[in-house]
PDB file of C-alpha atoms and ligand atoms in Angstrom:
ATOM      1  CA  MET A 124      69.469-117.568  54.610  1.00  0.00           C
ATOM      2  CA  GLY A 125      65.853-117.052  53.541  1.00  0.00           C
ATOM      3  CA  ASP A 126      64.835-115.918  50.065  1.00  0.00           C
ATOM      4  CA  THR A 127      62.396-113.532  51.760  1.00  0.00           C
ATOM      5  CA  LEU A 128      65.327-111.159  52.280  1.00  0.00           C
ATOM      6  CA  PHE A 129      65.455-110.499  48.572  1.00  0.00           C
ATOM      7  CA  ALA A 130      63.254-108.108  46.639  1.00  0.00           C
ATOM      8  CA  THR A 131      60.553-109.512  44.377  1.00  0.00           C
ATOM      9  CA  ALA A 132      60.864-108.273  40.805  1.00  0.00           C
ATOM     10  CA  PRO A 133      58.119-105.712  40.167  1.00  0.00           C
ATOM     11  CA  ARG A 134      56.508-105.288  36.739  1.00  0.00           C
ATOM     12  CA  VAL A 135      57.999-102.129  35.334  1.00  0.00           C
ATOM     13  CA  GLU A 136      57.238-100.013  32.265  1.00  0.00           C
ATOM     14  CA  PHE A 137      60.039 -98.384  30.290  1.00  0.00           C
ATOM     15  CA  SER A 138      58.461 -94.972  30.880  1.00  0.00           C
ATOM     16  CA  ASP A 139      58.993 -95.440  34.630  1.00  0.00           C
ATOM     17  CA  CYS A 140      62.757 -95.932  34.233  1.00  0.00           C
ATOM     18  CA  GLU A 141      65.861 -93.756  34.394  1.00  0.00           C
ATOM     19  CA  PHE A 142      68.896 -95.544  32.963  1.00  0.00           C
ATOM     20  CA  TYR A 143      72.274 -94.924  34.537  1.00  0.00           C
ATOM     21  CA  HIS A 144      74.079 -97.148  32.034  1.00  0.00           C
ATOM     22  CA  THR A 145      73.967 -97.066  28.252  1.00  0.00           C
ATOM     23  CA  MET A 146      73.106-100.565  27.172  1.00  0.00           C
ATOM     24  CA  GLU A 147      71.374-102.823  24.721  1.00  0.00           C
ATOM     25  CA  ILE A 148      68.252-104.308  26.247  1.00  0.00           C
ATOM     26  CA  PRO A 149      67.073-107.585  24.712  1.00  0.00           C
ATOM     27  CA  GLY A 150      63.758-107.195  22.914  1.00  0.00           C
ATOM     28  CA  PHE A 151      63.844-103.443  23.405  1.00  0.00           C
ATOM     29  CA  GLY A 152      67.002-101.898  21.941  1.00  0.00           C
ATOM     30  CA  LEU A 153      69.574 -99.343  22.974  1.00  0.00           C
ATOM     31  CA  VAL A 154      68.961 -97.144  25.995  1.00  0.00           C
ATOM     32  CA  GLU A 155      71.204 -94.197  26.838  1.00  0.00           C
ATOM     33  CA  GLY A 156      72.482 -93.541  30.321  1.00  0.00           C
ATOM     34  CA  GLN A 157      75.136 -91.256  31.766  1.00  0.00           C
ATOM     35  CA  TRP A 158      77.845 -93.942  31.673  1.00  0.00           C
ATOM     36  CA  ASP A 159      78.748 -96.009  28.635  1.00  0.00           C
ATOM     37  CA  LEU A 160      80.864 -98.917  29.843  1.00  0.00           C
ATOM     38  CA  ARG A 161      80.267-101.014  26.724  1.00  0.00           C
ATOM     39  CA  GLY A 162      83.519-102.163  25.218  1.00  0.00           C
ATOM     40  CA  GLY A 163      85.358-101.605  28.507  1.00  0.00           C
ATOM     41  CA  VAL A 164      83.633-104.026  30.837  1.00  0.00           C
ATOM     42  CA  ASP A 165      86.590-106.290  31.508  1.00  0.00           C
ATOM     43  CA  ALA A 166      88.844-103.340  32.259  1.00  0.00           C
ATOM     44  CA  TYR A 167      86.216-101.838  34.569  1.00  0.00           C
ATOM     45  CA  LEU A 168      85.970-105.154  36.411  1.00  0.00           C
ATOM     46  CA  GLY A 169      89.741-105.561  36.659  1.00  0.00           C
ATOM     47  CA  GLY A 170      89.840-108.514  34.276  1.00  0.00           C
ATOM     48  CA  ALA A 171      88.464-110.844  36.945  1.00  0.00           C
ATOM     49  CA  ASN A 172      87.139-114.279  36.016  1.00  0.00           C
ATOM     50  CA  PHE A 173      83.453-114.564  36.883  1.00  0.00           C
ATOM     51  CA  ALA A 174      82.817-118.113  35.647  1.00  0.00           C
ATOM     52  CA  GLY A 175      81.098-120.017  38.462  1.00  0.00           C
ATOM     53  CA  ALA A 176      81.668-117.168  40.940  1.00  0.00           C
ATOM     54  CA  ARG A 177      79.170-116.083  43.586  1.00  0.00           C
ATOM     55  CA  VAL A 178      79.354-112.277  43.464  1.00  0.00           C
ATOM     56  CA  LEU A 179      78.242-109.599  45.898  1.00  0.00           C
ATOM     57  CA  GLU A 180      77.630-106.379  43.964  1.00  0.00           C
ATOM     58  CA  ILE A 181      77.200-103.146  45.914  1.00  0.00           C
ATOM     59  CA  GLY A 182      75.101-100.576  44.064  1.00  0.00           C
ATOM     60  CA  PRO A 183      74.071-102.039  40.683  1.00  0.00           C
ATOM     61  CA  ALA A 184      72.128 -98.943  39.452  1.00  0.00           C
ATOM     62  CA  SER A 185      70.604-100.040  36.123  1.00  0.00           C
ATOM     63  CA  GLY A 186      72.289-103.431  36.274  1.00  0.00           C
ATOM     64  CA  PHE A 187      74.551-103.265  33.243  1.00  0.00           C
ATOM     65  CA  LEU A 188      77.440-104.827  35.182  1.00  0.00           C
ATOM     66  CA  THR A 189      75.096-107.288  36.860  1.00  0.00           C
ATOM     67  CA  MET A 190      74.088-108.618  33.455  1.00  0.00           C
ATOM     68  CA  GLU A 191      77.661-108.606  32.171  1.00  0.00           C
ATOM     69  CA  MET A 192      78.920-110.567  35.180  1.00  0.00           C
ATOM     70  CA  GLU A 193      76.009-112.981  34.895  1.00  0.00           C
ATOM     71  CA  ARG A 194      76.766-113.447  31.194  1.00  0.00           C
ATOM     72  CA  ARG A 195      80.318-114.372  32.220  1.00  0.00           C
ATOM     73  CA  GLY A 196      78.954-117.124  34.476  1.00  0.00           C
ATOM     74  CA  ALA A 197      78.459-115.409  37.851  1.00  0.00           C
ATOM     75  CA  GLU A 198      75.653-115.809  40.323  1.00  0.00           C
ATOM     76  CA  ILE A 199      74.904-112.323  41.662  1.00  0.00           C
ATOM     77  CA  VAL A 200      73.505-110.910  44.847  1.00  0.00           C
ATOM     78  CA  ALA A 201      73.255-107.119  44.572  1.00  0.00           C
ATOM     79  CA  ILE A 202      72.688-104.639  47.372  1.00  0.00           C
ATOM     80  CA  GLU A 203      70.975-101.349  46.630  1.00  0.00           C
ATOM     81  CA  VAL A 204      70.088 -98.423  48.909  1.00  0.00           C
ATOM     82  CA  GLN A 205      66.810 -98.706  50.727  1.00  0.00           C
ATOM     83  CA  ASP A 206      64.068 -96.137  50.179  1.00  0.00           C
ATOM     84  CA  ASP A 207      64.330 -95.243  53.840  1.00  0.00           C
ATOM     85  CA  PRO A 208      66.928 -94.316  54.891  1.00  0.00           C
ATOM     86  CA  GLY A 209      67.780 -93.421  51.355  1.00  0.00           C
ATOM     87  CA  TRP A 210      70.992 -92.047  49.869  1.00  0.00           C
ATOM     88  CA  ASP A 211      73.839 -91.230  52.236  1.00  0.00           C
ATOM     89  CA  PHE A 212      73.602 -87.484  51.596  1.00  0.00           C
ATOM     90  CA  VAL A 213      76.264 -85.070  52.713  1.00  0.00           C
ATOM     91  CA  PRO A 214      74.672 -83.190  55.645  1.00  0.00           C
ATOM     92  CA  TYR A 215      74.433 -79.708  54.168  1.00  0.00           C
ATOM     93  CA  PRO A 216      71.967 -77.412  55.961  1.00  0.00           C
ATOM     94  CA  PRO A 217      68.288 -78.265  55.369  1.00  0.00           C
ATOM     95  CA  ALA A 218      67.846 -75.158  53.192  1.00  0.00           C
ATOM     96  CA  ILE A 219      70.222 -76.742  50.657  1.00  0.00           C
ATOM     97  CA  LEU A 220      69.262 -80.397  51.062  1.00  0.00           C
ATOM     98  CA  GLU A 221      65.525 -80.358  51.417  1.00  0.00           C
ATOM     99  CA  PRO A 222      64.555 -78.645  48.144  1.00  0.00           C
ATOM    100  CA  MET A 223      66.276 -81.381  46.135  1.00  0.00           C
ATOM    101  CA  PHE A 224      64.816 -84.365  48.018  1.00  0.00           C
ATOM    102  CA  PRO A 225      61.605 -84.799  45.972  1.00  0.00           C
ATOM    103  CA  ALA A 226      63.446 -84.912  42.630  1.00  0.00           C
ATOM    104  CA  ARG A 227      66.134 -87.219  44.053  1.00  0.00           C
ATOM    105  CA  ARG A 228      63.552 -89.565  45.480  1.00  0.00           C
ATOM    106  CA  GLN A 229      61.863 -89.738  42.106  1.00  0.00           C
ATOM    107  CA  ILE A 230      65.126 -90.379  40.242  1.00  0.00           C
ATOM    108  CA  MET A 231      66.164 -93.115  42.676  1.00  0.00           C
ATOM    109  CA  ALA A 232      62.806 -94.839  42.201  1.00  0.00           C
ATOM    110  CA  ARG A 233      63.233 -94.613  38.436  1.00  0.00           C
ATOM    111  CA  VAL A 234      66.817 -95.974  38.574  1.00  0.00           C
ATOM    112  CA  LYS A 235      65.614 -98.864  40.750  1.00  0.00           C
ATOM    113  CA  ASN A 236      62.897 -99.500  38.158  1.00  0.00           C
ATOM    114  CA  SER A 237      65.535 -99.566  35.421  1.00  0.00           C
ATOM    115  CA  PHE A 238      67.292-102.405  37.238  1.00  0.00           C
ATOM    116  CA  TRP A 239      64.105-104.461  37.193  1.00  0.00           C
ATOM    117  CA  PHE A 240      63.357-103.589  33.553  1.00  0.00           C
ATOM    118  CA  THR A 241      66.848-104.827  32.642  1.00  0.00           C
ATOM    119  CA  HIS A 242      66.510-107.870  34.903  1.00  0.00           C
ATOM    120  CA  THR A 243      63.229-108.949  33.308  1.00  0.00           C
ATOM    121  CA  ALA A 244      64.459-108.392  29.755  1.00  0.00           C
ATOM    122  CA  HIS A 245      67.526-110.570  30.413  1.00  0.00           C
ATOM    123  CA  HIS A 246      65.542-113.230  32.312  1.00  0.00           C
ATOM    124  CA  SER A 247      68.191-112.632  34.950  1.00  0.00           C
ATOM    125  CA  ARG A 248      68.554-114.824  38.018  1.00  0.00           C
ATOM    126  CA  ALA A 249      70.392-112.091  39.946  1.00  0.00           C
ATOM    127  CA  LYS A 250      68.981-111.365  43.391  1.00  0.00           C
ATOM    128  CA  LEU A 251      68.598-107.865  44.774  1.00  0.00           C
ATOM    129  CA  LEU A 252      68.500-106.868  48.370  1.00  0.00           C
ATOM    130  CA  TYR A 253      67.583-103.373  49.566  1.00  0.00           C
ATOM    131  CA  ALA A 254      69.861-103.127  52.570  1.00  0.00           C
ATOM    132  CA  ASP A 255      72.418-101.128  54.511  1.00  0.00           C
ATOM    133  CA  ALA A 256      75.840-101.653  52.940  1.00  0.00           C
ATOM    134  CA  TYR A 257      77.457-100.532  56.233  1.00  0.00           C
ATOM    135  CA  ASN A 258      75.878-103.506  57.944  1.00  0.00           C
ATOM    136  CA  ILE A 259      75.246-106.239  55.413  1.00  0.00           C
ATOM    137  CA  PRO A 260      72.864-108.974  56.579  1.00  0.00           C
ATOM    138  CA  GLU A 261      73.894-112.635  56.697  1.00  0.00           C
ATOM    139  CA  ILE A 262      73.732-113.651  53.065  1.00  0.00           C
ATOM    140  CA  GLY A 263      76.595-116.125  53.077  1.00  0.00           C
ATOM    141  CA  LYS A 264      80.053-116.141  51.556  1.00  0.00           C
ATOM    142  CA  PHE A 265      81.070-114.881  48.151  1.00  0.00           C
ATOM    143  CA  ASP A 266      83.940-115.477  45.780  1.00  0.00           C
ATOM    144  CA  ILE A 267      83.972-111.839  44.683  1.00  0.00           C
ATOM    145  CA  ALA A 268      82.612-108.549  46.038  1.00  0.00           C
ATOM    146  CA  LEU A 269      82.374-105.619  43.621  1.00  0.00           C
ATOM    147  CA  MET A 270      82.179-101.972  44.647  1.00  0.00           C
ATOM    148  CA  GLY A 271      81.897-100.180  41.291  1.00  0.00           C
ATOM    149  CA  SER A 272      81.763 -96.373  41.523  1.00  0.00           C
ATOM    150  CA  VAL A 273      79.906 -96.531  44.797  1.00  0.00           C
ATOM    151  CA  LEU A 274      82.450 -95.795  47.537  1.00  0.00           C
ATOM    152  CA  LEU A 275      82.784 -92.155  46.495  1.00  0.00           C
ATOM    153  CA  HIS A 276      79.097 -91.767  47.373  1.00  0.00           C
ATOM    154  CA  THR A 277      79.410 -93.136  50.916  1.00  0.00           C
ATOM    155  CA  ARG A 278      80.500 -91.402  54.096  1.00  0.00           C
ATOM    156  CA  ALA A 279      82.382 -94.436  55.409  1.00  0.00           C
ATOM    157  CA  PRO A 280      83.833 -96.240  52.404  1.00  0.00           C
ATOM    158  CA  LEU A 281      86.303 -98.263  54.469  1.00  0.00           C
ATOM    159  CA  GLN A 282      83.443 -99.710  56.507  1.00  0.00           C
ATOM    160  CA  ILE A 283      81.800-100.976  53.327  1.00  0.00           C
ATOM    161  CA  ILE A 284      85.077-102.475  52.109  1.00  0.00           C
ATOM    162  CA  GLU A 285      85.425-104.171  55.501  1.00  0.00           C
ATOM    163  CA  GLN A 286      81.876-105.540  55.320  1.00  0.00           C
ATOM    164  CA  CYS A 287      82.611-106.984  51.882  1.00  0.00           C
ATOM    165  CA  ALA A 288      85.962-108.360  53.023  1.00  0.00           C
ATOM    166  CA  ARG A 289      84.245-110.406  55.735  1.00  0.00           C
ATOM    167  CA  ARG A 290      82.355-112.190  53.006  1.00  0.00           C
ATOM    168  CA  ALA A 291      84.520-112.364  49.884  1.00  0.00           C
ATOM    169  CA  ASP A 292      87.886-113.828  48.896  1.00  0.00           C
ATOM    170  CA  THR A 293      88.335-111.368  46.067  1.00  0.00           C
ATOM    171  CA  ILE A 294      87.522-107.673  46.282  1.00  0.00           C
ATOM    172  CA  ILE A 295      87.127-105.405  43.272  1.00  0.00           C
ATOM    173  CA  VAL A 296      86.968-101.651  43.786  1.00  0.00           C
ATOM    174  CA  THR A 297      86.524 -99.330  40.832  1.00  0.00           C
ATOM    175  CA  ASP A 298      86.415 -95.590  41.362  1.00  0.00           C
ATOM    176  CA  LEU A 299      87.309 -92.286  39.728  1.00  0.00           C
ATOM    177  CA  LEU A 300      91.029 -91.674  39.283  1.00  0.00           C
ATOM    178  CA  HIS A 301      92.537 -88.465  40.712  1.00  0.00           C
ATOM    179  CA  THR A 302      96.162 -88.524  39.651  1.00  0.00           C
ATOM    180  CA  ASP A 303      97.279 -85.835  42.130  1.00  0.00           C
ATOM    181  CA  ILE A 304      96.475 -88.037  45.136  1.00  0.00           C
ATOM    182  CA  GLU A 305      97.701 -91.301  43.646  1.00  0.00           C
ATOM    183  CA  GLY A 306     100.626 -92.770  45.568  1.00  0.00           C
ATOM    184  CA  THR A 307      99.297 -91.473  48.900  1.00  0.00           C
ATOM    185  CA  PRO A 308      96.820 -93.478  51.015  1.00  0.00           C
ATOM    186  CA  VAL A 309      94.188 -90.748  51.325  1.00  0.00           C
ATOM    187  CA  CYS A 310      90.704 -89.721  50.404  1.00  0.00           C
ATOM    188  CA  ARG A 311      89.844 -86.067  49.859  1.00  0.00           C
ATOM    189  CA  LEU A 312      86.516 -84.515  50.780  1.00  0.00           C
ATOM    190  CA  TRP A 313      84.718 -83.447  47.590  1.00  0.00           C
ATOM    191  CA  PRO A 314      81.847 -81.300  49.006  1.00  0.00           C
ATOM    192  CA  ARG A 315      82.648 -77.708  49.974  1.00  0.00           C
ATOM    193  CA  ALA A 316      80.480 -74.909  51.255  1.00  0.00           C
ATOM    194  CA  ASP A 317      80.479 -73.409  47.767  1.00  0.00           C
ATOM    195  CA  ASN A 318      79.927 -76.435  45.507  1.00  0.00           C
ATOM    196  CA  ASN A 319      76.799 -78.053  47.008  1.00  0.00           C
ATOM    197  CA  ILE A 320      77.898 -81.570  46.080  1.00  0.00           C
ATOM    198  CA  THR A 321      75.313 -83.372  48.150  1.00  0.00           C
ATOM    199  CA  ASP A 322      75.495 -86.929  46.807  1.00  0.00           C
ATOM    200  CA  THR A 323      79.236 -87.554  46.688  1.00  0.00           C
ATOM    201  CA  TRP A 324      81.719 -87.597  49.549  1.00  0.00           C
ATOM    202  CA  TRP A 325      85.199 -88.613  48.502  1.00  0.00           C
ATOM    203  CA  GLN A 326      87.917 -88.594  45.945  1.00  0.00           C
ATOM    204  CA  LEU A 327      89.713 -91.807  46.809  1.00  0.00           C
ATOM    205  CA  SER A 328      93.210 -92.808  45.814  1.00  0.00           C
ATOM    206  CA  SER A 329      93.776 -96.361  44.633  1.00  0.00           C
ATOM    207  CA  THR A 330      96.668 -96.347  47.106  1.00  0.00           C
ATOM    208  CA  LEU A 331      94.222 -95.914  50.004  1.00  0.00           C
ATOM    209  CA  VAL A 332      92.105 -98.795  48.734  1.00  0.00           C
ATOM    210  CA  SER A 333      94.998-101.175  48.120  1.00  0.00           C
ATOM    211  CA  GLN A 334      96.749-100.319  51.399  1.00  0.00           C
ATOM    212  CA  PHE A 335      93.544-100.910  53.357  1.00  0.00           C
ATOM    213  CA  LEU A 336      92.918-104.201  51.559  1.00  0.00           C
ATOM    214  CA  GLY A 337      96.431-105.217  52.579  1.00  0.00           C
ATOM    215  CA  VAL A 338      95.533-104.388  56.182  1.00  0.00           C
ATOM    216  CA  LEU A 339      92.473-106.641  55.834  1.00  0.00           C
ATOM    217  CA  GLY A 340      94.681-109.570  54.852  1.00  0.00           C
ATOM    218  CA  TYR A 341      94.598-109.524  51.061  1.00  0.00           C
ATOM    219  CA  THR A 342      98.023-110.376  49.675  1.00  0.00           C
ATOM    220  CA  LYS A 343      97.703-110.292  45.880  1.00  0.00           C
ATOM    221  CA  ILE A 344      96.665-106.768  44.978  1.00  0.00           C
ATOM    222  CA  GLU A 345      96.704-105.322  41.471  1.00  0.00           C
ATOM    223  CA  THR A 346      95.705-101.852  40.304  1.00  0.00           C
ATOM    224  CA  THR A 347      94.858-100.892  36.752  1.00  0.00           C
ATOM    225  CA  THR A 348      93.524 -97.720  35.151  1.00  0.00           C
ATOM    226  CA  HIS A 349      91.091 -97.296  32.292  1.00  0.00           C
ATOM    227  CA  SER A 350      88.858 -94.722  30.600  1.00  0.00           C
ATOM    228  CA  HIS A 351      85.148 -94.675  29.844  1.00  0.00           C
ATOM    229  CA  GLN A 352      82.562 -92.328  28.415  1.00  0.00           C
ATOM    230  CA  HIS A 353      80.512 -90.290  30.874  1.00  0.00           C
ATOM    231  CA  ARG A 354      77.995 -87.952  29.273  1.00  0.00           C
ATOM    232  CA  HIS A 355      80.126 -88.119  26.099  1.00  0.00           C
ATOM    233  CA  GLN A 356      83.287 -87.099  27.975  1.00  0.00           C
ATOM    234  CA  THR A 357      86.196 -89.400  28.730  1.00  0.00           C
ATOM    235  CA  LEU A 358      86.832 -90.015  32.431  1.00  0.00           C
ATOM    236  CA  ASN A 359      89.666 -92.018  33.975  1.00  0.00           C
ATOM    237  CA  LEU A 360      89.087 -94.641  36.654  1.00  0.00           C
ATOM    238  CA  PHE A 361      91.121 -97.150  38.625  1.00  0.00           C
ATOM    239  CA  THR A 362      90.313-100.708  39.532  1.00  0.00           C
ATOM    240  CA  VAL A 363      91.916-102.496  42.458  1.00  0.00           C
ATOM    241  CA  VAL A 364      91.570-106.286  42.496  1.00  0.00           C
ATOM    242  CA  ALA A 365      92.644-107.917  45.755  1.00  0.00           C
ATOM    243  CA  ARG A 366      92.857-111.645  46.402  1.00  0.00           C
ATOM    244  CA  ARG A 367      93.662-113.463  49.621  1.00  0.00           C
TER     245      ARG A 367
HETATM  246  C1  SAM B 121      77.351 -94.367  40.559  1.00  0.00           C
HETATM  247  S1  SAM B 121      76.316 -95.774  40.600  1.00  0.00           S
HETATM  248  C2  SAM B 121      77.389 -97.090  40.088  1.00  0.00           C
HETATM  249  C3  SAM B 121      76.671 -98.224  39.403  1.00  0.00           C
HETATM  250  C4  SAM B 121      77.520 -99.438  39.066  1.00  0.00           C
HETATM  251  N1  SAM B 121      78.012-100.077  40.252  1.00  0.00           N
HETATM  252  C5  SAM B 121      78.665 -99.082  38.175  1.00  0.00           C
HETATM  253  O1  SAM B 121      79.817 -99.202  38.595  1.00  0.00           O
HETATM  254  O2  SAM B 121      78.427 -98.699  37.035  1.00  0.00           O
HETATM  255  C6  SAM B 121      76.211 -95.995  42.350  1.00  0.00           C
HETATM  256  C7  SAM B 121      75.278 -97.090  42.742  1.00  0.00           C
HETATM  257  O3  SAM B 121      75.473 -97.354  44.120  1.00  0.00           O
HETATM  258  C8  SAM B 121      74.258 -97.196  44.822  1.00  0.00           C
HETATM  259  N2  SAM B 121      74.553 -96.696  46.160  1.00  0.00           N
HETATM  260  C9  SAM B 121      74.840 -95.441  46.541  1.00  0.00           C
HETATM  261  N3  SAM B 121      75.040 -95.382  47.863  1.00  0.00           N
HETATM  262  C10 SAM B 121      74.888 -96.650  48.319  1.00  0.00           C
HETATM  263  C11 SAM B 121      74.937 -97.243  49.597  1.00  0.00           C
HETATM  264  N4  SAM B 121      75.196 -96.520  50.680  1.00  0.00           N
HETATM  265  N5  SAM B 121      74.695 -98.564  49.697  1.00  0.00           N
HETATM  266  C12 SAM B 121      74.431 -99.309  48.606  1.00  0.00           C
HETATM  267  N6  SAM B 121      74.368 -98.803  47.365  1.00  0.00           N
HETATM  268  C13 SAM B 121      74.588 -97.493  47.223  1.00  0.00           C
HETATM  269  C14 SAM B 121      73.457 -96.249  43.963  1.00  0.00           C
HETATM  270  O4  SAM B 121      72.092 -96.292  44.243  1.00  0.00           O
HETATM  271  C15 SAM B 121      73.811 -96.777  42.594  1.00  0.00           C
HETATM  272  O5  SAM B 121      73.110 -97.945  42.300  1.00  0.00           O
END
């Protein structure tokens, strides 16, 4: 496993960043993002113990959870979308998709920058790999794999869970809670012809996630729910923690 796989931290200015998470950055101060998970980190992460754990994190965005897990004693390898191919967009017709590509590309670059700004400020040792989460390269075994609010954005969420399950003894999946599908092992397509939701695919039930993790051989599976602030509104999420 060569270190060349991992991205080298670029030097990044604050003005080149878009923060996804609200967080306190050492030596800089408070930055505001769309999600404020402060005060609810342990609930979001299912109360898992990160001390001494090697953690695979899919989709760190601005790295708030990366830093929180590292602070709790974890060694992190994070996987983020590559520039090319980029986001797993829903294949609307080009007339809908193409006009928004330039702005999306710019925002993704700025969110990636925010990860490195955070990383530098924390003197973090977390490693980041720009890679395909559907086909994760050989980066060894992990104690924990975290998929925090990422599966809803992917066309084949079960494939990503499976990829993580090949590598980790504990799986943590956090996603938006939709109470009307809870209890049934389903995911519901979010995009419609009339809503132009191009960057999000699924509303997943925690039942789907926990049932599939059972299929993959996990035997101790716990689901919890919690609430966090998103753009100053309260949203409900679930976290499934599955251990072998
Ligand atoms: C909604 S944010 C969640 C950030 C963080 N995990 C959390 O829970 O707060 C989704 C993150 O997953 C990344 N992402 C989206 N699609 C991905 C994919 N196919 N593979 C890897 N990362 C992906 C995004 O770039 C972003 O960093």
